[in-house]
Short mmCIF file of C-alpha atoms and ligand atoms in Angstrom, two decimals:
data_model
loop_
_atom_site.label_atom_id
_atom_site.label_comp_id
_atom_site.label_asym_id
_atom_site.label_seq_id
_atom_site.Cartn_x
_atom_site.Cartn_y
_atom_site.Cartn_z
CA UNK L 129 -16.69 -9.80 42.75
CA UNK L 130 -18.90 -11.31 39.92
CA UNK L 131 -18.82 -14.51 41.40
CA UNK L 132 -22.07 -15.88 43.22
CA UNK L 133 -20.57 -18.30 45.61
CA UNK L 134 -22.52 -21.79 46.44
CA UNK L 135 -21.91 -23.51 49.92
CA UNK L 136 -19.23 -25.92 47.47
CA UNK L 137 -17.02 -22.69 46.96
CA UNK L 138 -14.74 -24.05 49.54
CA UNK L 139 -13.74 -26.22 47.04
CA UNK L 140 -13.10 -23.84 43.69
CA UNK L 141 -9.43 -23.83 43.56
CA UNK L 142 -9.58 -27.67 43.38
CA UNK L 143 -12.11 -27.74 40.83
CA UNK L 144 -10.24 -24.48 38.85
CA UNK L 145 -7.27 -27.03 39.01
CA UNK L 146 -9.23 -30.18 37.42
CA UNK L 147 -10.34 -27.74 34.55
CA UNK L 148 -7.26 -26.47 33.91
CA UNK L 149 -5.63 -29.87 33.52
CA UNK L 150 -9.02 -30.43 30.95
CA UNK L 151 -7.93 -27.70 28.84
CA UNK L 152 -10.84 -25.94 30.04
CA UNK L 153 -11.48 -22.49 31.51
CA UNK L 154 -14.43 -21.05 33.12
CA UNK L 155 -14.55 -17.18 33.21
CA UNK L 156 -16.62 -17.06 36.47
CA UNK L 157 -13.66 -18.09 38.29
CA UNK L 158 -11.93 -14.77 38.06
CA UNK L 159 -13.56 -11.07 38.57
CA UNK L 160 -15.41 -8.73 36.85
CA UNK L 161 -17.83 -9.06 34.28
CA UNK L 162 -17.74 -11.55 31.25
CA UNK L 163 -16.95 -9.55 28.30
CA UNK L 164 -14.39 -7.12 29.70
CA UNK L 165 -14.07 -3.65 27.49
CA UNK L 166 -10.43 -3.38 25.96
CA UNK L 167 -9.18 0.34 25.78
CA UNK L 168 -6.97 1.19 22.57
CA UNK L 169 -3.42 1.66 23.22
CA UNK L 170 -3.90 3.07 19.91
CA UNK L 171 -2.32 7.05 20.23
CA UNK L 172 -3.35 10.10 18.64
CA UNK L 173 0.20 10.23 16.52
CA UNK L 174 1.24 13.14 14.17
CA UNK L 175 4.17 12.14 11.66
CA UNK L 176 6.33 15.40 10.97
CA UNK L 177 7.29 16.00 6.95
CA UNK L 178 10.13 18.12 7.84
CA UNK L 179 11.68 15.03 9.88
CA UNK L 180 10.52 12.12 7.67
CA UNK L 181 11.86 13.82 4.81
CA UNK L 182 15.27 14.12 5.37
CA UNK L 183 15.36 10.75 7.18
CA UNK L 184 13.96 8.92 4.09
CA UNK L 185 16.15 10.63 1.51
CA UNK L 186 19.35 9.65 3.68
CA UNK L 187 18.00 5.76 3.52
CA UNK L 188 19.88 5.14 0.85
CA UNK L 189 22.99 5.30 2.28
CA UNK L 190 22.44 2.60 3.90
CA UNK L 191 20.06 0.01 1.84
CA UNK L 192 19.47 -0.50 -1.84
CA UNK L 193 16.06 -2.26 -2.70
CA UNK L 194 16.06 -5.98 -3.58
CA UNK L 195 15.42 -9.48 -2.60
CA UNK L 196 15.26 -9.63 1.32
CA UNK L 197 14.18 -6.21 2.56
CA UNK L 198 12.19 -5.99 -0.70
CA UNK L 199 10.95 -2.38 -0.69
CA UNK L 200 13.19 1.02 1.12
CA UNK L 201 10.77 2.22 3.21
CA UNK L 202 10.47 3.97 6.26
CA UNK L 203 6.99 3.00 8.67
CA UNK L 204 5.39 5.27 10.62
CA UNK L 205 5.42 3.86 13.85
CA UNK L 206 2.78 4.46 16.64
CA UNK L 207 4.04 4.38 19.75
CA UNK L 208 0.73 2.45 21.19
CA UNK L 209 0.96 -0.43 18.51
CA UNK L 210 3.70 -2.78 19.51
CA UNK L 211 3.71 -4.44 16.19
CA UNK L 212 5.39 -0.69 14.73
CA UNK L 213 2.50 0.19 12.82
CA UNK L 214 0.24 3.38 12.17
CA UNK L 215 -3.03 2.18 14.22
CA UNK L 216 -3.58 -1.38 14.83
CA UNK L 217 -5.18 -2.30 11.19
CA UNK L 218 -2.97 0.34 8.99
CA UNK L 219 0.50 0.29 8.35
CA UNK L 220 1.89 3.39 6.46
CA UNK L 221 5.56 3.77 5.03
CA UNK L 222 7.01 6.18 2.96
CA UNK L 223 8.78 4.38 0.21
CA UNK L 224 11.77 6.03 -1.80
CA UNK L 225 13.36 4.93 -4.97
CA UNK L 226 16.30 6.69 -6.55
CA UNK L 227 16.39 7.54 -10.52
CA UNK L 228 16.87 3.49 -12.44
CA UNK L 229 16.16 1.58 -9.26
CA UNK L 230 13.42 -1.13 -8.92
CA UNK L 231 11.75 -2.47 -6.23
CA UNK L 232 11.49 -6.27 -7.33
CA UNK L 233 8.36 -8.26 -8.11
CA UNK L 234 6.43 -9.90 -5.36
CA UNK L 235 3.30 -10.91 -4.05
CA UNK L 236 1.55 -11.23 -1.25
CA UNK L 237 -1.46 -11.51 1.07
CA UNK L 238 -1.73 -8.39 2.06
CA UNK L 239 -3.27 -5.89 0.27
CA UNK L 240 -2.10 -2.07 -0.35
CA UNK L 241 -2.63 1.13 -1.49
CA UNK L 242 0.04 4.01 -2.75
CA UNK L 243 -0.91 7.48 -2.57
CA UNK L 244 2.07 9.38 -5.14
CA UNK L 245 3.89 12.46 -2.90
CA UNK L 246 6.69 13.19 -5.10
CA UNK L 247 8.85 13.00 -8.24
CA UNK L 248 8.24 11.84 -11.85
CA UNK L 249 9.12 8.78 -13.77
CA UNK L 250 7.42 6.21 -11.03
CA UNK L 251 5.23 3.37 -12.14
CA UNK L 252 3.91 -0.21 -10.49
CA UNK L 253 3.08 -2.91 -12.60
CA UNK L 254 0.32 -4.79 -11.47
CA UNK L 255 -0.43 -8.09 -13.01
CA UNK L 256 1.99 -7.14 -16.30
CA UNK L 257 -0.43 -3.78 -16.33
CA UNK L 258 2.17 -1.11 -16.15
CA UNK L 259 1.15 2.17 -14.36
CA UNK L 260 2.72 5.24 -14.47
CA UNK L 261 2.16 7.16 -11.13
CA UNK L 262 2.30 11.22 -10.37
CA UNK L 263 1.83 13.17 -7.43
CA UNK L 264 -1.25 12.36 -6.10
CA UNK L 265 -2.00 9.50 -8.19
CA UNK L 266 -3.65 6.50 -6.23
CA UNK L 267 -2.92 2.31 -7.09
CA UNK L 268 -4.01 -0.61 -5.60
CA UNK L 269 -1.75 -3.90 -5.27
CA UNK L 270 -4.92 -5.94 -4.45
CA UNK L 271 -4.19 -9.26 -1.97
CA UNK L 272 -1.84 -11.78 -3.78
CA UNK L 273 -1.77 -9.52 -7.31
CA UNK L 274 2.31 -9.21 -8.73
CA UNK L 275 3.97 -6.42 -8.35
CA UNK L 276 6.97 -4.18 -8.67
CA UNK L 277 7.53 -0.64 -8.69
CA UNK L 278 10.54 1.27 -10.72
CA UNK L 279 11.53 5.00 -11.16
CA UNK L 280 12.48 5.66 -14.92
CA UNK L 281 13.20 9.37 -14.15
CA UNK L 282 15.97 11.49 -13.63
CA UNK L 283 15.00 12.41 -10.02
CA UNK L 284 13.94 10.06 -6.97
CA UNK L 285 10.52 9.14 -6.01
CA UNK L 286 8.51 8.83 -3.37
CA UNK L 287 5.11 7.89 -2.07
CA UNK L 288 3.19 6.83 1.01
CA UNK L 289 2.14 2.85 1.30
CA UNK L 290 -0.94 1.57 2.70
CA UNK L 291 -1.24 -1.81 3.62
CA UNK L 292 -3.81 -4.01 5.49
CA UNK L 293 -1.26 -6.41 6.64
CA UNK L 294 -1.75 -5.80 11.05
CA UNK L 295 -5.18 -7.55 10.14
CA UNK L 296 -3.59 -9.81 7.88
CA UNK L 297 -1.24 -10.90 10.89
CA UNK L 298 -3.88 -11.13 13.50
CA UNK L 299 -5.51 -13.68 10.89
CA UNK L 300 -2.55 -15.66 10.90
CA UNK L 301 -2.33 -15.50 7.19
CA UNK L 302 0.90 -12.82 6.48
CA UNK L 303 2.44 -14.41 3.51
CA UNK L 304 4.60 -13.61 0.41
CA UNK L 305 5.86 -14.61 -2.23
CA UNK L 306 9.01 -13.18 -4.55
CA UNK L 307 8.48 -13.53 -8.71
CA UNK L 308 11.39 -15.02 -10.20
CA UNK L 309 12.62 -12.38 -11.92
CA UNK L 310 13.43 -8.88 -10.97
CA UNK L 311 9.95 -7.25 -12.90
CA UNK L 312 7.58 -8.52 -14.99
CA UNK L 313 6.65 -8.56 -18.55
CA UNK L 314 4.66 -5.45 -18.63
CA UNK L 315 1.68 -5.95 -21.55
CA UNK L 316 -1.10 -7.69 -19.20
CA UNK L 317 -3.83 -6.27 -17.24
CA UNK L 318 -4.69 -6.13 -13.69
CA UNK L 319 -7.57 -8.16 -12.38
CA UNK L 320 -9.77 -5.26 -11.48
CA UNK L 321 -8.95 -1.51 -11.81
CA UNK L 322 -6.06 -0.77 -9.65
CA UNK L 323 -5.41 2.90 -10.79
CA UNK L 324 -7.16 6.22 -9.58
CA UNK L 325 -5.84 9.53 -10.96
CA UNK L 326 -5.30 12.53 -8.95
CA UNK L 327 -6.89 14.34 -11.82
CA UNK L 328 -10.57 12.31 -11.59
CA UNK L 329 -10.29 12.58 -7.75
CA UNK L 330 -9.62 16.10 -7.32
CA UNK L 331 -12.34 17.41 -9.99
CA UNK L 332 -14.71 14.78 -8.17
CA UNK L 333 -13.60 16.67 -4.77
CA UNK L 334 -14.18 20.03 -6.66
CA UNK L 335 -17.67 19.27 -7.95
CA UNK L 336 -18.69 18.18 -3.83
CA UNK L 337 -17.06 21.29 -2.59
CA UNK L 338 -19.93 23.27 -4.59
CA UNK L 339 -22.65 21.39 -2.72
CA UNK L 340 -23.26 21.36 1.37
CA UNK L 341 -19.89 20.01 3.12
CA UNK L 342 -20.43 16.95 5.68
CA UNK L 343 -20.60 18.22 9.15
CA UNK L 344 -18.37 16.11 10.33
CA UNK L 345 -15.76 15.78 7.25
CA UNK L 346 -16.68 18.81 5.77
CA UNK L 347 -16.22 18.21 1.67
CA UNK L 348 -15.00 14.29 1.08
CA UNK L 349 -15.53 11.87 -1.39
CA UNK L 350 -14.03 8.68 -1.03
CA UNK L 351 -12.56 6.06 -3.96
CA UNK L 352 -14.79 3.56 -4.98
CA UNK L 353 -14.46 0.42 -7.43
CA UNK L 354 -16.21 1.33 -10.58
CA UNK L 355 -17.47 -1.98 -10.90
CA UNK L 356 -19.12 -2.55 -7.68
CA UNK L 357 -19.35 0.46 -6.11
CA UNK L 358 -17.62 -0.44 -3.10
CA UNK L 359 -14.84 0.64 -1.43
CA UNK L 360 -11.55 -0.13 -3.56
CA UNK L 361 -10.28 -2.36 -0.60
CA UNK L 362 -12.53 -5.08 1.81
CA UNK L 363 -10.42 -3.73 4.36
CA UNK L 364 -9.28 -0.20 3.83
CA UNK L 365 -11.46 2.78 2.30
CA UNK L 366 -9.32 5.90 0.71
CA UNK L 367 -10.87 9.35 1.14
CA UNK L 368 -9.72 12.81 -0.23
CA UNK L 369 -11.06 15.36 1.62
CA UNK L 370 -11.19 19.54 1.48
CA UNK L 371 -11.56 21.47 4.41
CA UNK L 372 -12.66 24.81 3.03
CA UNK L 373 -11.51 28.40 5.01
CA UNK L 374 -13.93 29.17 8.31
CA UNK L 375 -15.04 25.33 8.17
CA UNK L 376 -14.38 24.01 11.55
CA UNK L 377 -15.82 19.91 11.29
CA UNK L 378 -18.19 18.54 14.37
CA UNK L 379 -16.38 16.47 16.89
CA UNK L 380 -17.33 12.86 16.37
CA UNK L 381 -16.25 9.53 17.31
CA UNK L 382 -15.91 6.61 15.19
CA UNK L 383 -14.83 2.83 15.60
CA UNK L 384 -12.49 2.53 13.12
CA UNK L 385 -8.84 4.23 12.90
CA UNK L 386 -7.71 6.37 10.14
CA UNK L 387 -4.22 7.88 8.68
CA UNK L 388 -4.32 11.02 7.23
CA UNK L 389 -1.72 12.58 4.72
CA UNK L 390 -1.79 16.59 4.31
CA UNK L 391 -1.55 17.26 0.72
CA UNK L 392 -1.65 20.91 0.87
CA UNK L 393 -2.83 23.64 3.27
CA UNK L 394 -2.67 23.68 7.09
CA UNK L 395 -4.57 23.56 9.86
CA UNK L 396 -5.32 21.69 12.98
CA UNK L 397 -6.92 18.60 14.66
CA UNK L 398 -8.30 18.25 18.06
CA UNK L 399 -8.05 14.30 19.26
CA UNK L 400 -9.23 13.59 22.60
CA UNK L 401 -8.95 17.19 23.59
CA UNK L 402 -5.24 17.68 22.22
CA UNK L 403 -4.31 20.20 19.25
CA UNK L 404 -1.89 18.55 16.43
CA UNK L 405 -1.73 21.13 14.51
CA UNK L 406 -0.68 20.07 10.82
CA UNK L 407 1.22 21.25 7.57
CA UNK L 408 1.91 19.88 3.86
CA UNK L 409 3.53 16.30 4.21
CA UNK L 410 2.37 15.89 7.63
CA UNK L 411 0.74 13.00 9.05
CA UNK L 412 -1.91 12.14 11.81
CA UNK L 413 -3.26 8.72 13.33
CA UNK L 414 -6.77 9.02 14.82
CA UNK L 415 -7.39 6.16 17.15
CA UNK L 416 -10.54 4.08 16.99
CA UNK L 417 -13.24 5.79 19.27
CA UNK L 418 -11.40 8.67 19.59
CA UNK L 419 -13.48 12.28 19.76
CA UNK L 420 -11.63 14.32 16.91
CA UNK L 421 -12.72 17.41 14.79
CA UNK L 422 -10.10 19.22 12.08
CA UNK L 423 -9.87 23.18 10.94
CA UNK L 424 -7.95 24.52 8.22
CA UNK L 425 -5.94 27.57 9.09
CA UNK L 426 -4.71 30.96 7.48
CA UNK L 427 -7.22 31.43 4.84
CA UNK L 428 -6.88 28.72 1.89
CA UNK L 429 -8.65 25.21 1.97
CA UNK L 430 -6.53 22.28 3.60
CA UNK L 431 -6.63 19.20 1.47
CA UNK L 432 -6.36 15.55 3.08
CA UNK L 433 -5.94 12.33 1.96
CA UNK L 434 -6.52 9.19 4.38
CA UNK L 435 -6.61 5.71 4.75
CA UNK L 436 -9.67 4.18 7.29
CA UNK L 437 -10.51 1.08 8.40
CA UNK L 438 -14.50 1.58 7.87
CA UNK L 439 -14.72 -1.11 5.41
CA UNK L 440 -13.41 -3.29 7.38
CA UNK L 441 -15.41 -2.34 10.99
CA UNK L 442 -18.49 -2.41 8.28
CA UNK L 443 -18.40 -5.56 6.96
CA UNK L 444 -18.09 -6.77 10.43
CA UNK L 445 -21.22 -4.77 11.36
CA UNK L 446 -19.01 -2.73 13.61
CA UNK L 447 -18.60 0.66 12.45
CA UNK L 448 -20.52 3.20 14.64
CA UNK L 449 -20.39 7.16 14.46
CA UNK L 450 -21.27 9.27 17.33
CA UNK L 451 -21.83 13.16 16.63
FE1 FE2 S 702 4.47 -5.40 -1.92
FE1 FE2 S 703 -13.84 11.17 11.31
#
């Protein structure tokens, strides 16, 4: 009981009353200490490739992408996030477009990030700036930027989404908007640089991995605007990451949440004191302030790509690490 009672306690539920009918509250009137510490319902989640998969290339028997549901995609849900989403600040689909289809132009507060798994012939245009995306390509659809995404090849598409929009929602600020047309005249240019190729990434990865790895990350570079230097979202950093053979990372703790995507290689994560252990296409949530280290297994280097909140926990002068 927090509560240090005067001899006019007697008359507390009376007076709770009168401040209730103010519109007023006054936390000493209940239990416990002031600022009460919220545990994440957040889980430790790991998304299997060989179920997605299948389950995404059946979608379209059932939906074709256009005005309404806007984009075929399939969330990965976290079971401790009641809003359906990957951690409570990341949402992460998988988003699949058969050979001529296009998702239609839109915009909207959000802001989101594609990493490229599969198939040729993709592209978003951002802004009338037309990019074409291959596997492990990353683009940016920056907050409130036009967009629409096609597949001019002969087979489908598919890649991973990474939006911001939980945070958005808690701001009270989710909003779009739909272009009038289908697409956009392609022949402008994005605001900022919205493309990253898999090619400068990995050989950036590459020349790391011949220095010391991170203790905790082991080799990981993360992608950063060229112009400012910061991370290519104010709410969501993107790291690739190589976990070479015999490299097991240092168990750490850190207050944001993170998504990971397997690229290639296997291996395993400890979260909390439970083993997911991971292959290509897999995926893993890590909840904020949970204590996880990651392995790669049978001999070749595992290679990662993630979405984490850190910008986000930074800018709030939030984002702690504990080794
Ligand atoms: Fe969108
Ligand atoms: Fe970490």
């Amino acid at each position: 009981m927090a509560i240090q009672l005067t001899e006019r306690a007697t008359g507390l539920d009376e007076y709770s009353a009168s401040l209730q009918a103010a519109g007023l509250d006054a936390p000493w009137t209940r239990p416990g200490p002031l600022i009460q510490e919220k545990a994440s319902k957040v889980e430790a989640h790991a998304w299997r490739w060989a179920q997605i998969e299948p389950l995404v290339r059946q979608s379209p028997e059932f939906m074709t992408p256009g005005r309404g549901a806007e984009r075929r995609i399939v969330r990965l849900d976290n079971p401790g996030v009641p809003e359906r989403t990957s951690t409570h600040t990341i949402s992460t689909a998988v988003q699949y477009l058969l050979s001529g289809e296009v998702a239609p132009a839109h915009r909207h507060t959000p802001n989101a990030v594609r990493f490229m798994l599969h198939g040729e012939g993709a592209y978003t245009t951002v802004e009338g700036e037309k990019c074409v995306m291959r596997r492990g390509d990353v683009l940016l659809t920056p907050s409130m930027t036009w967009h629409d995404h096609g597949n001019e090849g002969r087979e489908p598409v598919m890649w991973t989404d990474g939006l911001d929009s939980p945070v958005v929602r808690y701001l009270e600020n989710l909003y779009m908007e739909t272009y009038p047309a289908e697409r956009q005249p392609v022949g402008g240019q994005a605001p900022r640089r919205v493309f990253f190729p898999w090619a400068d990434a990995y050989a950036a990865l590459l020349e790391r991995a011949r220095g010391q790895g991170d203790p905790f990350d082991d080799v990981i570079v993360e992608y950063l605007d060229p112009v400012t230097g910061r991370s290519i979202l104010p709410t969501l950093g993107c790291y690739l990451q190589m976990l070479r053979p015999g490299v097991k990372t240092r168990a750490h703790r850190e207050t944001s949440s993170a998504v990971y995507h397997v690229v290639e290689g296997r291996g395993a994560s400890v979260i909390d004191g439970v083993r997911y252990d991971w292959g290509p296409g897999d995926f893993l949530a890590v909840p904020p302030r949970a204590l996880h280290a990651h392995a790669a297994e049978g001999g070749a280097p595992a290679i990662l790509f993630s979405f984490q909140d850190v910008p986000l926990l930074t800018g709030l002068g939030l984002y702690r690490m504990e080794g």
